[in-house]
Structures are given as structure tokens and as C-alpha cells.
mmCIF file with all atom_site columns, C-alpha atoms in Angstrom:
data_model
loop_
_atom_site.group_PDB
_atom_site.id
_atom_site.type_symbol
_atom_site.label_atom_id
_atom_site.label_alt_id
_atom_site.label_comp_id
_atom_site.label_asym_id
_atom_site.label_entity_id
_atom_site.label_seq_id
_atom_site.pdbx_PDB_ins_code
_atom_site.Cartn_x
_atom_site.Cartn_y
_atom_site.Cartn_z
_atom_site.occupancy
_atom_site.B_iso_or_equiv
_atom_site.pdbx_formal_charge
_atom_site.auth_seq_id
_atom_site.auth_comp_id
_atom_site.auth_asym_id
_atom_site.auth_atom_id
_atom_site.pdbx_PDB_model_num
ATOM 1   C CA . UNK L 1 1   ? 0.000  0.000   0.000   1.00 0.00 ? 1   UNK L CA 1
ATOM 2   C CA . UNK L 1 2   ? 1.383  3.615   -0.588  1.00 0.00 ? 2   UNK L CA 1
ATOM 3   C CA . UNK L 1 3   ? 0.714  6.271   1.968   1.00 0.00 ? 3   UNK L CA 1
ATOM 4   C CA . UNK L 1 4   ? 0.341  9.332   0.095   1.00 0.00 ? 4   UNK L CA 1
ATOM 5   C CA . UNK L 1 5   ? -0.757 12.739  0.949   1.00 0.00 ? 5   UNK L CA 1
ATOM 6   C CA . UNK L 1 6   ? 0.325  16.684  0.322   1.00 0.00 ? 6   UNK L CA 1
ATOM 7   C CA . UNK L 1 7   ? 0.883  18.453  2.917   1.00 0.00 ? 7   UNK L CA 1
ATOM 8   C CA . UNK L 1 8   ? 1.646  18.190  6.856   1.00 0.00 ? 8   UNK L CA 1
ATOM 9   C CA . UNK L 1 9   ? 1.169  14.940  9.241   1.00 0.00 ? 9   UNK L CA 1
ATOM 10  C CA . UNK L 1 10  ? 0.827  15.759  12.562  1.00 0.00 ? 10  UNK L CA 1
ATOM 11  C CA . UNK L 1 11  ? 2.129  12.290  14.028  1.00 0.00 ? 11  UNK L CA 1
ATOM 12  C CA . UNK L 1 12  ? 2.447  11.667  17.574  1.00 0.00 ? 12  UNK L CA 1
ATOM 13  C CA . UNK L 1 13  ? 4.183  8.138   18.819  1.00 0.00 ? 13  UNK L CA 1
ATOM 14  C CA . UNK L 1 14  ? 6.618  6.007   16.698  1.00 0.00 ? 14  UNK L CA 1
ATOM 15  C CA . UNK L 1 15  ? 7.002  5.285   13.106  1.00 0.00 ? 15  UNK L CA 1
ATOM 16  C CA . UNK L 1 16  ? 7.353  1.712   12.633  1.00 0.00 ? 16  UNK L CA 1
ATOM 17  C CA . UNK L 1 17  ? 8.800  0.694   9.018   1.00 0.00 ? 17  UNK L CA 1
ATOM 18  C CA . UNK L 1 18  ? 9.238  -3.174  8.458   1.00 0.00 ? 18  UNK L CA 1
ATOM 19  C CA . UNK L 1 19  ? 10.738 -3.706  5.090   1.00 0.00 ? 19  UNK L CA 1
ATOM 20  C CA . UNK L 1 20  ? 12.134 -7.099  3.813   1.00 0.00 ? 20  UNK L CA 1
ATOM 21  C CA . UNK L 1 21  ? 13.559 -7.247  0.412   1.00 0.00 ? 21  UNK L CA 1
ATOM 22  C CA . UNK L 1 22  ? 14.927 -10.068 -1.744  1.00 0.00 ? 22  UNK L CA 1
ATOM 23  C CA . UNK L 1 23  ? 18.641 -10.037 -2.663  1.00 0.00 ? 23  UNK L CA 1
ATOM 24  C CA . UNK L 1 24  ? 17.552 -9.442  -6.058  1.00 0.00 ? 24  UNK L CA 1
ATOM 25  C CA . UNK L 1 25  ? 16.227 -6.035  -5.160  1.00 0.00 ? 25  UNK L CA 1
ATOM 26  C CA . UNK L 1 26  ? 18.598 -3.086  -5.830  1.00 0.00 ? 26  UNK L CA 1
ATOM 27  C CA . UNK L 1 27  ? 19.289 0.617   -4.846  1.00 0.00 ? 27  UNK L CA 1
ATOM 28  C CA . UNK L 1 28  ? 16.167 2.662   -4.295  1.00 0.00 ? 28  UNK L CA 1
ATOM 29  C CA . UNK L 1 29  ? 13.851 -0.585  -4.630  1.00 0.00 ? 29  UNK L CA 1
ATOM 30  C CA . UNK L 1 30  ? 15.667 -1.874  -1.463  1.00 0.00 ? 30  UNK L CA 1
ATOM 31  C CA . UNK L 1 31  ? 15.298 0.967   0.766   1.00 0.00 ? 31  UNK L CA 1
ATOM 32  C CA . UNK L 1 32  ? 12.947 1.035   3.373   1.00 0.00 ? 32  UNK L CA 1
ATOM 33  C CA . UNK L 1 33  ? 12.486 5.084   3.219   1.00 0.00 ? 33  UNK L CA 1
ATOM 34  C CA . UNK L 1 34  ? 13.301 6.403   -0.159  1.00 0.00 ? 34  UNK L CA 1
ATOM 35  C CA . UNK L 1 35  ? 13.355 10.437  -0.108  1.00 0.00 ? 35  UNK L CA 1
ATOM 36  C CA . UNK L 1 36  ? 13.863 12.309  -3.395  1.00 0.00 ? 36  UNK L CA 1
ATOM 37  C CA . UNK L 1 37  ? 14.788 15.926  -2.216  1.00 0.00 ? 37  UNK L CA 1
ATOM 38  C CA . UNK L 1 38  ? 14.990 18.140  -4.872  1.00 0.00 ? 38  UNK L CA 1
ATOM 39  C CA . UNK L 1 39  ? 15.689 22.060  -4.382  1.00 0.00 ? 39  UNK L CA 1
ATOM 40  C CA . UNK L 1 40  ? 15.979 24.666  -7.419  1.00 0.00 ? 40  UNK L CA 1
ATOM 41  C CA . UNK L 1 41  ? 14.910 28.099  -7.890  1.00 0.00 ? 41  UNK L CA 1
ATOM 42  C CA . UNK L 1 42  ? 17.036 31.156  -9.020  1.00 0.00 ? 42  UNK L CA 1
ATOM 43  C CA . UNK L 1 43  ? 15.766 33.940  -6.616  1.00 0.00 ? 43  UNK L CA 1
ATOM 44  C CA . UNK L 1 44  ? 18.148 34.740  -4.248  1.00 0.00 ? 44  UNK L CA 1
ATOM 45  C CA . UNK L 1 45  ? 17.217 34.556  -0.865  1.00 0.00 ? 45  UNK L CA 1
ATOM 46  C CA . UNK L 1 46  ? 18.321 37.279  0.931   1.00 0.00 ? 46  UNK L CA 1
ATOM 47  C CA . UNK L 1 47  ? 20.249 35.694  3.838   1.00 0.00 ? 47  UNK L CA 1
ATOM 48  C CA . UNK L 1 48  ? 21.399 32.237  3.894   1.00 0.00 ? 48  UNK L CA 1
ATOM 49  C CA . UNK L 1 49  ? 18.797 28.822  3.483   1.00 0.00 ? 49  UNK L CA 1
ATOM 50  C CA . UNK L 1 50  ? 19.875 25.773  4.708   1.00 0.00 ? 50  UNK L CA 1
ATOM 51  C CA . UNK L 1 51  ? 18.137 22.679  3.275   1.00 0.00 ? 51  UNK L CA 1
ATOM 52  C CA . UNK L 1 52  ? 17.500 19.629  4.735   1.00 0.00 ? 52  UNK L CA 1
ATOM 53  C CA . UNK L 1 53  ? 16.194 15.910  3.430   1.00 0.00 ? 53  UNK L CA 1
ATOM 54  C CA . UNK L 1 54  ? 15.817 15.136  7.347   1.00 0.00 ? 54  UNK L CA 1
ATOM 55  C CA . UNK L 1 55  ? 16.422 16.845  9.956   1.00 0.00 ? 55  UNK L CA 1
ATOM 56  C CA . UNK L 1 56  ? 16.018 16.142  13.443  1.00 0.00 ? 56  UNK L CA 1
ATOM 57  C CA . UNK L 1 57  ? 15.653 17.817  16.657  1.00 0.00 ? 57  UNK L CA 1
ATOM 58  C CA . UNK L 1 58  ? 16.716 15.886  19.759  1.00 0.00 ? 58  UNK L CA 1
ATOM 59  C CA . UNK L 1 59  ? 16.262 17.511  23.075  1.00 0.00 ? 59  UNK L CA 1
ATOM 60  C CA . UNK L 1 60  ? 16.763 15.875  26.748  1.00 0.00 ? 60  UNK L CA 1
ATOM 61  C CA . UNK L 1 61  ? 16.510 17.605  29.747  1.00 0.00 ? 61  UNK L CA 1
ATOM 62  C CA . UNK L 1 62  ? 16.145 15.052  32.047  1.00 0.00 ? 62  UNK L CA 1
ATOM 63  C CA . UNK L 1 63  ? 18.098 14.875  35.526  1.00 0.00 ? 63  UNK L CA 1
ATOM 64  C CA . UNK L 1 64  ? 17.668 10.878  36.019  1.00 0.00 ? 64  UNK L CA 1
ATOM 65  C CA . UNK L 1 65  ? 20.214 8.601   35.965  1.00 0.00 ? 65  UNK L CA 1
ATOM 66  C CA . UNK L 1 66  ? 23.212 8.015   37.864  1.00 0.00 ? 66  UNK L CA 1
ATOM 67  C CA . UNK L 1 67  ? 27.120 8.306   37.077  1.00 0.00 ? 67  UNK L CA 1
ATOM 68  C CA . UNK L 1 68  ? 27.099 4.160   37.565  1.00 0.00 ? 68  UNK L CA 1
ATOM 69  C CA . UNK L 1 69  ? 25.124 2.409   34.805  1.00 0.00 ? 69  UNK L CA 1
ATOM 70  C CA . UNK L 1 70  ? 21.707 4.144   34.783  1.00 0.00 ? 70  UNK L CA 1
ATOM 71  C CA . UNK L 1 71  ? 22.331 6.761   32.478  1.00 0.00 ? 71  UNK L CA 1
ATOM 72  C CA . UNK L 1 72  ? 20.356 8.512   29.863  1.00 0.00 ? 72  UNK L CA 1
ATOM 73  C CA . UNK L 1 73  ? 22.365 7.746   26.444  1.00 0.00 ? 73  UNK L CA 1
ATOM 74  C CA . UNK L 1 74  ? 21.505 10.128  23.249  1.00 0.00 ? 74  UNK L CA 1
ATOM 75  C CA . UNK L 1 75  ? 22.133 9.062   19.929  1.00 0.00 ? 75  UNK L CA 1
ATOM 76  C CA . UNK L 1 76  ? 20.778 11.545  16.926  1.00 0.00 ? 76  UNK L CA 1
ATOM 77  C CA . UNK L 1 77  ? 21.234 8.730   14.294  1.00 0.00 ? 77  UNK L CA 1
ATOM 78  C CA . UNK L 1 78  ? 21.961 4.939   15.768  1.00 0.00 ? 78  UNK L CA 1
ATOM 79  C CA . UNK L 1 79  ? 22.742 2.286   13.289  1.00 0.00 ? 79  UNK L CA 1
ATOM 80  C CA . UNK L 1 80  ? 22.763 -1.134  14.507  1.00 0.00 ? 80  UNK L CA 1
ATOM 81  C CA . UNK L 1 81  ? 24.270 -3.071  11.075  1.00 0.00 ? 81  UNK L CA 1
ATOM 82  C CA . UNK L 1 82  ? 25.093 -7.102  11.710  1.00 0.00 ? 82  UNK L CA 1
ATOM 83  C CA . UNK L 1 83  ? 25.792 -9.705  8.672   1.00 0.00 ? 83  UNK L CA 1
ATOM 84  C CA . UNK L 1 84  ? 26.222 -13.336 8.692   1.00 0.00 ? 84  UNK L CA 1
ATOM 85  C CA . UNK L 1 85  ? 25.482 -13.216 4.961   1.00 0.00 ? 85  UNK L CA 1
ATOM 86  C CA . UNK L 1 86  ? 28.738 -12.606 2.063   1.00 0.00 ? 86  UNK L CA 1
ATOM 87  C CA . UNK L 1 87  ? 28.036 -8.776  1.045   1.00 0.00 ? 87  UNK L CA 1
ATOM 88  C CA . UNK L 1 88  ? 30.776 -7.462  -0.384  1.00 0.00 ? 88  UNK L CA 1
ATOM 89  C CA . UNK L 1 89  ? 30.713 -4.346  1.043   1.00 0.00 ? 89  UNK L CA 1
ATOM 90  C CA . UNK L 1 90  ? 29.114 -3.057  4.592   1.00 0.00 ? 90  UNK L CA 1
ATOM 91  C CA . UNK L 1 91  ? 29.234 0.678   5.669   1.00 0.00 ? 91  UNK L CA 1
ATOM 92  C CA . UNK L 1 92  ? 26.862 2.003   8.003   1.00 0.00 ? 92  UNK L CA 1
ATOM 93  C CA . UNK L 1 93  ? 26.795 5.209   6.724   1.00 0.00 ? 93  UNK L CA 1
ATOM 94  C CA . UNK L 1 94  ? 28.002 5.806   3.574   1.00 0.00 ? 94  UNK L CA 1
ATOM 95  C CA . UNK L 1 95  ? 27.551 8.879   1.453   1.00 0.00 ? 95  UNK L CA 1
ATOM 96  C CA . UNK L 1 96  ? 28.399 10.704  -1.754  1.00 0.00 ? 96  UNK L CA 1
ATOM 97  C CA . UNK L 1 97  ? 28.494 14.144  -3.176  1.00 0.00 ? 97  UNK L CA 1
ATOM 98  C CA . UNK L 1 98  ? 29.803 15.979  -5.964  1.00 0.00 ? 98  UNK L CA 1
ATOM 99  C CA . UNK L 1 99  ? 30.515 20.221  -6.842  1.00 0.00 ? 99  UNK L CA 1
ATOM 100 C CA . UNK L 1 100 ? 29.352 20.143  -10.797 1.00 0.00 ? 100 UNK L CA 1
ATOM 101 C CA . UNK L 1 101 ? 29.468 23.715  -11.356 1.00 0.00 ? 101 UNK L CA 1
ATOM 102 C CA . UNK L 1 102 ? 27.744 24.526  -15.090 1.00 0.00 ? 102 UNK L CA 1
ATOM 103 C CA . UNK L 1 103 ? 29.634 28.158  -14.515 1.00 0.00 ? 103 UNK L CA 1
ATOM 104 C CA . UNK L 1 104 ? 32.413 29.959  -12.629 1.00 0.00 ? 104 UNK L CA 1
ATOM 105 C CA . UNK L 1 105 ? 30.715 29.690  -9.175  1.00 0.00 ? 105 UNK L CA 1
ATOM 106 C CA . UNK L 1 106 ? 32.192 29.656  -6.076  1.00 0.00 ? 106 UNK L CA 1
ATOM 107 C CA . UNK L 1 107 ? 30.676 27.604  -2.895  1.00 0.00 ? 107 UNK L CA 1
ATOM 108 C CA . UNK L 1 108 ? 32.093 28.157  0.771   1.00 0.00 ? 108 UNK L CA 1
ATOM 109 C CA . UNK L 1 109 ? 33.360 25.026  1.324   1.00 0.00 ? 109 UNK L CA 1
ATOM 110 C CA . UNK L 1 110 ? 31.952 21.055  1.468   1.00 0.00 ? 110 UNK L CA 1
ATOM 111 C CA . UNK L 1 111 ? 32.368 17.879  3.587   1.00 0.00 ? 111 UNK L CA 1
ATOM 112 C CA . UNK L 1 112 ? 31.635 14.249  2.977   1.00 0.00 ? 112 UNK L CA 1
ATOM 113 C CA . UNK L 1 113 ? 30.540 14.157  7.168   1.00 0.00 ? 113 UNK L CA 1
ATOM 114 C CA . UNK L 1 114 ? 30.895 17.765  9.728   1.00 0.00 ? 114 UNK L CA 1
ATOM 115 C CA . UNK L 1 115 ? 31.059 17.849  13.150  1.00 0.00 ? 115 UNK L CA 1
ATOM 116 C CA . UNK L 1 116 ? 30.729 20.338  15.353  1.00 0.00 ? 116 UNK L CA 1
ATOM 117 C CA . UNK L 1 117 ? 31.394 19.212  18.808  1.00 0.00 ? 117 UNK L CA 1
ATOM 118 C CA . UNK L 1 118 ? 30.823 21.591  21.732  1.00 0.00 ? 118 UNK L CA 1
ATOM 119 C CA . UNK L 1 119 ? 31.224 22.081  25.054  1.00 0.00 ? 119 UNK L CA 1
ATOM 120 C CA . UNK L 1 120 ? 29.379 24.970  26.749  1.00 0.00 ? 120 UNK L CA 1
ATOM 121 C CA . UNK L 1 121 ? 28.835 24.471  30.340  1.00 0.00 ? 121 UNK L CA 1
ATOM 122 C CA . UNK L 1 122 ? 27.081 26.956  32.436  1.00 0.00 ? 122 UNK L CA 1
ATOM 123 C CA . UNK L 1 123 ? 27.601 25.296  35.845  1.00 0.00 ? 123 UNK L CA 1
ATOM 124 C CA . UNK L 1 124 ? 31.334 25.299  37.350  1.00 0.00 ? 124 UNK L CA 1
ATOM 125 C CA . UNK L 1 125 ? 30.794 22.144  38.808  1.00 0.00 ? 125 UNK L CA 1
ATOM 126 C CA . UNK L 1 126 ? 29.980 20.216  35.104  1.00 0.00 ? 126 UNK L CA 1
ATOM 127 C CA . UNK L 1 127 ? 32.478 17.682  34.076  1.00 0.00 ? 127 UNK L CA 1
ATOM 128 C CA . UNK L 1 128 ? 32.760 16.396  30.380  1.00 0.00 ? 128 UNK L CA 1
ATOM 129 C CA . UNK L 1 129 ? 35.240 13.622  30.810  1.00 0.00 ? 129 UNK L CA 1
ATOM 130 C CA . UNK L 1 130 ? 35.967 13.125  27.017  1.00 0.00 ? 130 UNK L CA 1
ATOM 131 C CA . UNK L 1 131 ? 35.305 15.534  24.406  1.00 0.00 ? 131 UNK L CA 1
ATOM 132 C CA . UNK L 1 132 ? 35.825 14.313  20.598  1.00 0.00 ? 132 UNK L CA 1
ATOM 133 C CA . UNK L 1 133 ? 35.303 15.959  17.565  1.00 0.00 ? 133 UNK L CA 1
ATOM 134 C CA . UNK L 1 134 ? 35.968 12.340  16.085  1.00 0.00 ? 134 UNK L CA 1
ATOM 135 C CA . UNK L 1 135 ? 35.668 8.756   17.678  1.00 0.00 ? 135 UNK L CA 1
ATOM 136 C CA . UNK L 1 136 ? 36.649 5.951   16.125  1.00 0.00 ? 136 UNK L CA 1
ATOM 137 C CA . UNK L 1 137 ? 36.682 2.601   17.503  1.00 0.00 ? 137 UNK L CA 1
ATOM 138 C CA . UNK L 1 138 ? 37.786 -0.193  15.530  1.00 0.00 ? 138 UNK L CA 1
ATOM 139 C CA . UNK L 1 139 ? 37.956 -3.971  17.294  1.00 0.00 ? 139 UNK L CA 1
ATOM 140 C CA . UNK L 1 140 ? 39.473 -7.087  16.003  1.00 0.00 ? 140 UNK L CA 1
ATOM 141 C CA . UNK L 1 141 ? 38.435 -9.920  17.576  1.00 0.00 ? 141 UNK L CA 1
ATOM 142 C CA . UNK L 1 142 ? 38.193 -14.080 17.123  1.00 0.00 ? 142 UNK L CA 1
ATOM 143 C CA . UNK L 1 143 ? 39.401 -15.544 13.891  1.00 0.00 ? 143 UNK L CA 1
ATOM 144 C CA . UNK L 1 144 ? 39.921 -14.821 9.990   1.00 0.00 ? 144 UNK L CA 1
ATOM 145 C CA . UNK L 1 145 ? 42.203 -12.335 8.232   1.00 0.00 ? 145 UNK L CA 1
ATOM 146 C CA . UNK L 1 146 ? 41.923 -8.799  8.053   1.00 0.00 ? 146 UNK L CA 1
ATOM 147 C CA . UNK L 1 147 ? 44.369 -7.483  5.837   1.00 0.00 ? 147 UNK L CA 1
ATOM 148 C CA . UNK L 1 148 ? 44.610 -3.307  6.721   1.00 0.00 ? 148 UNK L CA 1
ATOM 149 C CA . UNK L 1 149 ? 43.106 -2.398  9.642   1.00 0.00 ? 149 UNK L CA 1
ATOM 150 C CA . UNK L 1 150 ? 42.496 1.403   10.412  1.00 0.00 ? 150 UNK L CA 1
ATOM 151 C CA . UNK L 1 151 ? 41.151 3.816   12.920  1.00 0.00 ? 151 UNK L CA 1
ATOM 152 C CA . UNK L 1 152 ? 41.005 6.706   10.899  1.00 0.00 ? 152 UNK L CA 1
ATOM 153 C CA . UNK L 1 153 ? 42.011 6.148   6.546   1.00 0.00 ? 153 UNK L CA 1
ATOM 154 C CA . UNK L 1 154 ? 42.521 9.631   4.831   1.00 0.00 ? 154 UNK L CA 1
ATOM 155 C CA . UNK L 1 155 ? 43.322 9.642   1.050   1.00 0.00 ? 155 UNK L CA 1
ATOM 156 C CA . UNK L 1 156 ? 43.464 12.615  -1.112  1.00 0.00 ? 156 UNK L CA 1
ATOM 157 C CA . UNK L 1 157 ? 43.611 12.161  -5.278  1.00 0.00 ? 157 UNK L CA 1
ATOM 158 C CA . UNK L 1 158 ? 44.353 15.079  -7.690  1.00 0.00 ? 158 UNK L CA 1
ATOM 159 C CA . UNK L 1 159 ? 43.602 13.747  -11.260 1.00 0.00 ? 159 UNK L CA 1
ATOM 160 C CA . UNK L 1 160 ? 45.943 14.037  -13.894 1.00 0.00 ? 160 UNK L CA 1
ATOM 161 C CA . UNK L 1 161 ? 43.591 16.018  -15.657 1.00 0.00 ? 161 UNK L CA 1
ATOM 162 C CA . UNK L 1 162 ? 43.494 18.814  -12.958 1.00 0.00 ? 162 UNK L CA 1
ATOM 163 C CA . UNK L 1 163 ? 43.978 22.262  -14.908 1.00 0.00 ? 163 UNK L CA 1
ATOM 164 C CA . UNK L 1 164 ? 43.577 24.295  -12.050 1.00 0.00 ? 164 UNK L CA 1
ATOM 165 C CA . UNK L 1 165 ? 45.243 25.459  -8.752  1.00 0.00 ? 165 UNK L CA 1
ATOM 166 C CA . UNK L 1 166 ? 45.144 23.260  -6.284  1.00 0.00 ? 166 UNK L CA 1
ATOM 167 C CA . UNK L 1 167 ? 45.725 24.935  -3.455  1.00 0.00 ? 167 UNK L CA 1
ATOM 168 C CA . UNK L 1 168 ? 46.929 24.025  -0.394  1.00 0.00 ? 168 UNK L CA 1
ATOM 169 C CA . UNK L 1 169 ? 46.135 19.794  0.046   1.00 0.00 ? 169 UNK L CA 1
ATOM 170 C CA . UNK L 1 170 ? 46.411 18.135  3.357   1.00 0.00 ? 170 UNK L CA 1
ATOM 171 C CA . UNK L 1 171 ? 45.711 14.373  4.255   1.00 0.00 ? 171 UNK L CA 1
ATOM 172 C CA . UNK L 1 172 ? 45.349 15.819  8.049   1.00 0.00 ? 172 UNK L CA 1
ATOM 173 C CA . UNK L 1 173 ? 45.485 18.594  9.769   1.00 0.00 ? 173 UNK L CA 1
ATOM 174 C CA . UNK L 1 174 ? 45.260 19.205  13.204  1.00 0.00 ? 174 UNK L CA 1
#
């Protein structure tokens, strides 16, 4: 069945999405929420639009828990991803994006993931123990070979065909 409908849902409670596919099912067939975002226009805007295919808005204000076990954990986006199938190829998030500029524009800047990471604490008595603007944590465990192993993997490619200045290039900076 296909929900359809223009304009606003006011939904209340959880959306619950159970979607199995065949393995002969591919791309946007597969998915169990497809969203085609399209935005276009040429009036300019007058102060700077952000976009957004999702957004979300996670708020907690609660005082339970304890420093022990009994916490409240947050988690904007949490993917839980397990195989005991042969797929080539498992990210949790993957992504892609490309600048194809029809004429001599110039954009700010662009980033396959941003962070921003911050710490503003009103009390004097708040403690953040760990602060990260990125986490990774890679484990190796049991049996089987695993042939590169890496926390973080940073590779930058300037084509051969690059007519252009570069600028400066950096695999990391800190």
C-alpha cells in the first residue's frame, strides 16, 4: 500500500517501518524510506537557506540517571548493522556528493561528514570527561584475516587532468 498525501502529518508516537527485500532487489527498490529531495529556484534569498532531506531535533533535559550504569544515552542517528550473509561491502553510513558547477561559481566550502562538537557548560561544577570531535573505535576480535586495519584512513587524489590550482592539500590537519 502507498501512503500518500500533500501536505503536513501531525504524528504523535513512533514510526514503525518493516521492510524485507529479496537479494535481487537493488538501490532505491531496497530501501525502506526512499526520499527524493529536490531544491531549485534562481531567486536569491536574501540571507542564507539551509536545506534539509531530514532533519532532526533531539532535546533531553532530564536529571535521572546516575554516574554508575543508569544513564540517559543520546544518539541523533543509531545504526545497529550485523551480517552473517557474504556482502561485499558493509558501511553504516556511507555517502556521496559531488561540486558540478555549469559556470564559474564559487561555494564556501563542502564535507563528505561535519562535526561540530561543543562544550558549553554553564555550571562550574559540570564535568565532560571526554570531548571528541571524532571517535573511532575499531575492534578485532576471534578468527579470519583482516588485511589493513584502520582507525582513521585519509586519502586525497588530484587527477591528472586537474587544470587548475590546487591549493593548499592536506591528508590531516590538526
Amino acid at each position: 500500500s502507498i501512503l500518500a498525501h500533500w501536505g503536513e502529518y501531525d504524528l504523535t508516537g513512533r514510526i514503525h517501518i518493516d521492510r524485507n527485500v529479496d537479494s535481487a532487489t537493488d538501490a532505491t527498490g531496497s530501501a525502506a524510506i526512499y526520499i527524493d529531495y529536490d531544491s531549485s529556484g534562481t531567486n536569491t534569498p536574501g540571507q542564507d537557506n539551509e536545506h534539509y532531506a531530514i532533519y532532526i531535533d533531539q532535546d533531553n533535559s532530564s536529571t535521572a540517571g546516575d554516574a554508575a550504569n543508569a544513564e540517559i544515552e543520546m544518539g541523533g542517528v543509531y545504526i545497529d548493522q550485523r551480517q552473517s550473509g557474504d556482502a561485499n561491502k558493509q558501511y553504516a553510513f556511507q555517502s556521496y556528493q559531488e561540486f558540478e558547477p555549469s559556470t564559474a561559481q564559487t561555494i564556501h566550502s563542502m564535507a563528505g561528514v561535519r562535526t561540530s562538537v561543543n562544550s558549553h557548560m554553564t555550571h562550574a561544577s559540570a564535568t565532560l570527561n571526554r570531548l571528541y570531535g571524532h571517535y573511532s573505535d575499531v575492534r578485532i576480535a576471534k578468527n579470519g584475516v583482516n588485511t589493513n586495519s584502520y582507525a582513521e584512513y585519509n586519502y586525497i587524489e588530484v587527477n591528472n587532468d586537474r587544470e587548475s590550482n590546487v591549493g593548499n592539500v592536506y591528508g590531516s590537519y590538526n
